[in-house]
Amino acid sequence: MTKIDVDATVDAVNRGELPDWIAEHLRKYQESGGSEGHMWDSTAAGGKGLIPCLLLHTVGRKSGKAFVHPLIYGIDGDNFVIVGSKGGAETHPGWYFNLIAEPNVNVQVGSETHQVTARLLEGKDRERIWEQMVDLYPPYHDYQAKTERPIPLFLLERND
């Protein structure tokens, strides 16, 4: 895989475009029912290798449109954790605002789907889980150094 330019990816997302590498990852994940795409080779983006990704399904708080976002995730107990890094951009990803507006969403994790409730992590919970997520995907540390905003973490609490 070719090295991913994180800043170019953020610029494309800010323009409302889905970079080819994300579109291809999403396509494979969806078309295979999760047998492909669940484990993503993060080395092209500075990661340590294969890491898990889920598909977050949200509805635009303004548009009402359905969106699907492939995101790296961690595990905390029976729940999932996602990071709103947006590559260290100064603004939160669009899905952040959609989760704040409607925290009850669906995720696909591999071939399984789950109804979850998103909860923004703060304080000691955030600190503990942030370290886990940086260990899973070290570029998160660099992304936090690029921005003034605290990068948000959401716990996706399973409802099933």
mmCIF file of C-alpha atoms in Angstrom:
data_model
loop_
_atom_site.group_PDB
_atom_site.id
_atom_site.type_symbol
_atom_site.label_atom_id
_atom_site.label_comp_id
_atom_site.label_asym_id
_atom_site.label_seq_id
_atom_site.Cartn_x
_atom_site.Cartn_y
_atom_site.Cartn_z
ATOM 1 C CA MET A 1 0.000 0.000 0.000
ATOM 2 C CA THR A 2 1.211 3.503 -0.787
ATOM 3 C CA LYS A 3 1.975 5.822 2.129
ATOM 4 C CA ILE A 4 -1.124 7.753 3.183
ATOM 5 C CA ASP A 5 -0.836 11.544 3.304
ATOM 6 C CA VAL A 6 -2.882 12.331 6.421
ATOM 7 C CA ASP A 7 -2.995 16.085 5.758
ATOM 8 C CA ALA A 8 -4.256 15.520 2.177
ATOM 9 C CA THR A 9 -6.853 13.123 3.572
ATOM 10 C CA VAL A 10 -8.068 15.745 6.058
ATOM 11 C CA ASP A 11 -8.199 18.385 3.287
ATOM 12 C CA ALA A 12 -10.308 16.058 1.122
ATOM 13 C CA VAL A 13 -12.689 15.292 3.996
ATOM 14 C CA ASN A 14 -13.024 19.021 4.714
ATOM 15 C CA ARG A 15 -14.064 19.501 1.070
ATOM 16 C CA GLY A 16 -16.724 16.814 1.493
ATOM 17 C CA GLU A 17 -14.773 14.235 -0.517
ATOM 18 C CA LEU A 18 -13.995 10.664 0.430
ATOM 19 C CA PRO A 19 -10.356 9.854 -0.409
ATOM 20 C CA ASP A 20 -9.912 6.820 -2.658
ATOM 21 C CA TRP A 21 -8.159 4.747 -0.008
ATOM 22 C CA ILE A 22 -11.046 5.229 2.457
ATOM 23 C CA ALA A 23 -13.678 4.588 -0.236
ATOM 24 C CA GLU A 24 -11.912 1.340 -1.198
ATOM 25 C CA HIS A 25 -11.657 0.213 2.422
ATOM 26 C CA LEU A 26 -15.358 0.953 2.976
ATOM 27 C CA ARG A 27 -16.340 -0.823 -0.264
ATOM 28 C CA LYS A 28 -14.426 -3.987 0.648
ATOM 29 C CA TYR A 29 -15.844 -4.000 4.180
ATOM 30 C CA GLN A 30 -19.431 -3.624 3.000
ATOM 31 C CA GLU A 31 -19.276 -5.931 -0.031
ATOM 32 C CA SER A 32 -17.638 -8.734 1.943
ATOM 33 C CA GLY A 33 -20.047 -8.457 4.875
ATOM 34 C CA GLY A 34 -17.089 -7.650 7.094
ATOM 35 C CA SER A 35 -14.825 -10.569 6.199
ATOM 36 C CA GLU A 36 -12.513 -8.029 4.519
ATOM 37 C CA GLY A 37 -11.788 -4.607 5.947
ATOM 38 C CA HIS A 38 -12.316 -5.459 9.602
ATOM 39 C CA MET A 39 -8.563 -5.727 10.058
ATOM 40 C CA TRP A 40 -6.816 -2.798 8.357
ATOM 41 C CA ASP A 41 -3.102 -2.559 7.581
ATOM 42 C CA SER A 42 -2.206 0.722 9.268
ATOM 43 C CA THR A 43 1.467 0.724 8.254
ATOM 44 C CA ALA A 44 0.802 3.085 5.307
ATOM 45 C CA ALA A 45 -0.502 5.636 7.834
ATOM 46 C CA GLY A 46 2.337 5.166 10.337
ATOM 47 C CA GLY A 47 0.705 2.430 12.420
ATOM 48 C CA LYS A 48 2.144 -0.856 13.656
ATOM 49 C CA GLY A 49 0.298 -3.184 11.278
ATOM 50 C CA LEU A 50 -3.110 -4.812 11.302
ATOM 51 C CA ILE A 51 -5.625 -3.086 13.572
ATOM 52 C CA PRO A 52 -9.398 -3.471 13.894
ATOM 53 C CA CYS A 53 -11.900 -1.173 12.194
ATOM 54 C CA LEU A 54 -15.637 -0.901 12.573
ATOM 55 C CA LEU A 55 -18.268 0.814 10.471
ATOM 56 C CA LEU A 56 -20.083 3.589 12.324
ATOM 57 C CA HIS A 57 -23.545 4.373 10.948
ATOM 58 C CA THR A 58 -24.771 7.892 11.692
ATOM 59 C CA VAL A 59 -27.450 10.252 10.423
ATOM 60 C CA GLY A 60 -26.524 13.829 9.598
ATOM 61 C CA ARG A 61 -27.958 16.142 12.222
ATOM 62 C CA LYS A 62 -28.674 18.810 9.578
ATOM 63 C CA SER A 63 -29.019 16.833 6.342
ATOM 64 C CA GLY A 64 -30.811 13.746 7.633
ATOM 65 C CA LYS A 65 -28.557 11.711 5.301
ATOM 66 C CA ALA A 66 -27.197 8.331 6.326
ATOM 67 C CA PHE A 67 -23.403 8.111 6.640
ATOM 68 C CA VAL A 68 -21.030 5.187 7.141
ATOM 69 C CA HIS A 69 -17.568 5.809 8.571
ATOM 70 C CA PRO A 70 -14.805 3.179 8.759
ATOM 71 C CA LEU A 71 -12.980 3.857 12.036
ATOM 72 C CA ILE A 72 -10.240 2.256 14.087
ATOM 73 C CA TYR A 73 -11.657 0.924 17.324
ATOM 74 C CA GLY A 74 -10.499 -0.352 20.673
ATOM 75 C CA ILE A 75 -12.234 -2.517 23.245
ATOM 76 C CA ASP A 76 -13.200 -1.612 26.802
ATOM 77 C CA GLY A 77 -14.989 -4.506 28.446
ATOM 78 C CA ASP A 78 -17.929 -5.424 26.186
ATOM 79 C CA ASN A 79 -17.885 -2.000 24.536
ATOM 80 C CA PHE A 80 -16.068 -0.323 21.673
ATOM 81 C CA VAL A 81 -14.006 2.872 21.689
ATOM 82 C CA ILE A 82 -13.555 5.269 18.761
ATOM 83 C CA VAL A 83 -11.336 8.326 18.435
ATOM 84 C CA GLY A 84 -12.323 11.630 16.786
ATOM 85 C CA SER A 85 -8.810 12.501 15.667
ATOM 86 C CA LYS A 86 -9.442 13.702 12.107
ATOM 87 C CA GLY A 87 -5.687 13.441 11.637
ATOM 88 C CA GLY A 88 -5.047 16.213 14.153
ATOM 89 C CA ALA A 89 -7.206 18.801 12.375
ATOM 90 C CA GLU A 90 -8.449 21.781 14.362
ATOM 91 C CA THR A 91 -12.073 20.685 13.877
ATOM 92 C CA HIS A 92 -13.889 17.566 14.998
ATOM 93 C CA PRO A 93 -14.986 15.042 12.371
ATOM 94 C CA GLY A 94 -18.566 15.420 11.163
ATOM 95 C CA TRP A 95 -19.589 12.165 12.807
ATOM 96 C CA TYR A 96 -18.658 13.669 16.217
ATOM 97 C CA PHE A 97 -21.468 16.221 15.919
ATOM 98 C CA ASN A 98 -23.895 13.571 14.659
ATOM 99 C CA LEU A 99 -23.146 11.385 17.701
ATOM 100 C CA ILE A 100 -23.638 14.311 20.063
ATOM 101 C CA ALA A 101 -27.016 15.014 18.419
ATOM 102 C CA GLU A 102 -28.050 11.322 18.307
ATOM 103 C CA PRO A 103 -25.927 8.956 20.381
ATOM 104 C CA ASN A 104 -28.008 5.846 19.577
ATOM 105 C CA VAL A 105 -26.465 4.351 16.450
ATOM 106 C CA ASN A 106 -25.473 1.083 14.808
ATOM 107 C CA VAL A 107 -22.000 -0.272 14.232
ATOM 108 C CA GLN A 108 -20.730 -3.157 12.167
ATOM 109 C CA VAL A 109 -17.773 -4.948 13.692
ATOM 110 C CA GLY A 110 -16.540 -7.580 11.273
ATOM 111 C CA SER A 111 -19.654 -9.512 10.283
ATOM 112 C CA GLU A 112 -21.659 -8.535 13.381
ATOM 113 C CA THR A 113 -23.894 -5.509 13.837
ATOM 114 C CA HIS A 114 -24.672 -3.908 17.172
ATOM 115 C CA GLN A 115 -26.908 -1.171 18.473
ATOM 116 C CA VAL A 116 -24.833 1.119 20.673
ATOM 117 C CA THR A 117 -25.127 4.307 22.660
ATOM 118 C CA ALA A 118 -22.186 6.680 22.269
ATOM 119 C CA ARG A 119 -20.845 8.402 25.359
ATOM 120 C CA LEU A 120 -18.127 11.050 25.201
ATOM 121 C CA LEU A 121 -15.351 10.064 27.600
ATOM 122 C CA GLU A 122 -13.917 12.551 30.065
ATOM 123 C CA GLY A 123 -11.582 12.630 33.041
ATOM 124 C CA LYS A 124 -9.833 9.501 34.254
ATOM 125 C CA ASP A 125 -11.790 7.227 31.899
ATOM 126 C CA ARG A 126 -10.604 9.271 28.931
ATOM 127 C CA GLU A 127 -6.994 9.315 30.175
ATOM 128 C CA ARG A 128 -6.943 5.537 30.689
ATOM 129 C CA ILE A 129 -8.507 4.731 27.351
ATOM 130 C CA TRP A 130 -6.467 7.365 25.485
ATOM 131 C CA GLU A 131 -3.307 5.488 26.458
ATOM 132 C CA GLN A 132 -4.812 2.226 25.184
ATOM 133 C CA MET A 133 -5.752 3.828 21.873
ATOM 134 C CA VAL A 134 -2.302 5.413 21.396
ATOM 135 C CA ASP A 135 -0.768 2.006 22.059
ATOM 136 C CA LEU A 136 -3.062 0.491 19.419
ATOM 137 C CA TYR A 137 -2.377 3.271 16.881
ATOM 138 C CA PRO A 138 0.666 5.425 17.800
ATOM 139 C CA PRO A 139 -0.071 8.217 15.256
ATOM 140 C CA TYR A 140 -2.849 9.393 17.600
ATOM 141 C CA HIS A 141 -0.102 10.869 19.775
ATOM 142 C CA ASP A 142 1.184 12.933 16.826
ATOM 143 C CA TYR A 143 -2.355 13.990 15.885
ATOM 144 C CA GLN A 144 -2.955 15.322 19.404
ATOM 145 C CA ALA A 145 0.303 17.285 19.222
ATOM 146 C CA LYS A 146 -0.912 18.978 16.002
ATOM 147 C CA THR A 147 -4.104 20.436 17.480
ATOM 148 C CA GLU A 148 -5.209 22.608 20.375
ATOM 149 C CA ARG A 149 -8.470 20.695 20.785
ATOM 150 C CA PRO A 150 -8.570 17.662 23.013
ATOM 151 C CA ILE A 151 -9.169 14.756 20.659
ATOM 152 C CA PRO A 152 -12.486 13.204 21.702
ATOM 153 C CA LEU A 153 -12.974 9.552 22.579
ATOM 154 C CA PHE A 154 -16.359 7.869 22.548
ATOM 155 C CA LEU A 155 -17.324 4.739 24.378
ATOM 156 C CA LEU A 156 -19.876 2.836 22.276
ATOM 157 C CA GLU A 157 -21.909 0.981 24.869
ATOM 158 C CA ARG A 158 -23.582 -2.104 23.464
ATOM 159 C CA ASN A 159 -27.361 -2.242 23.804
ATOM 160 C CA ASP A 160 -27.680 -5.853 22.644
#
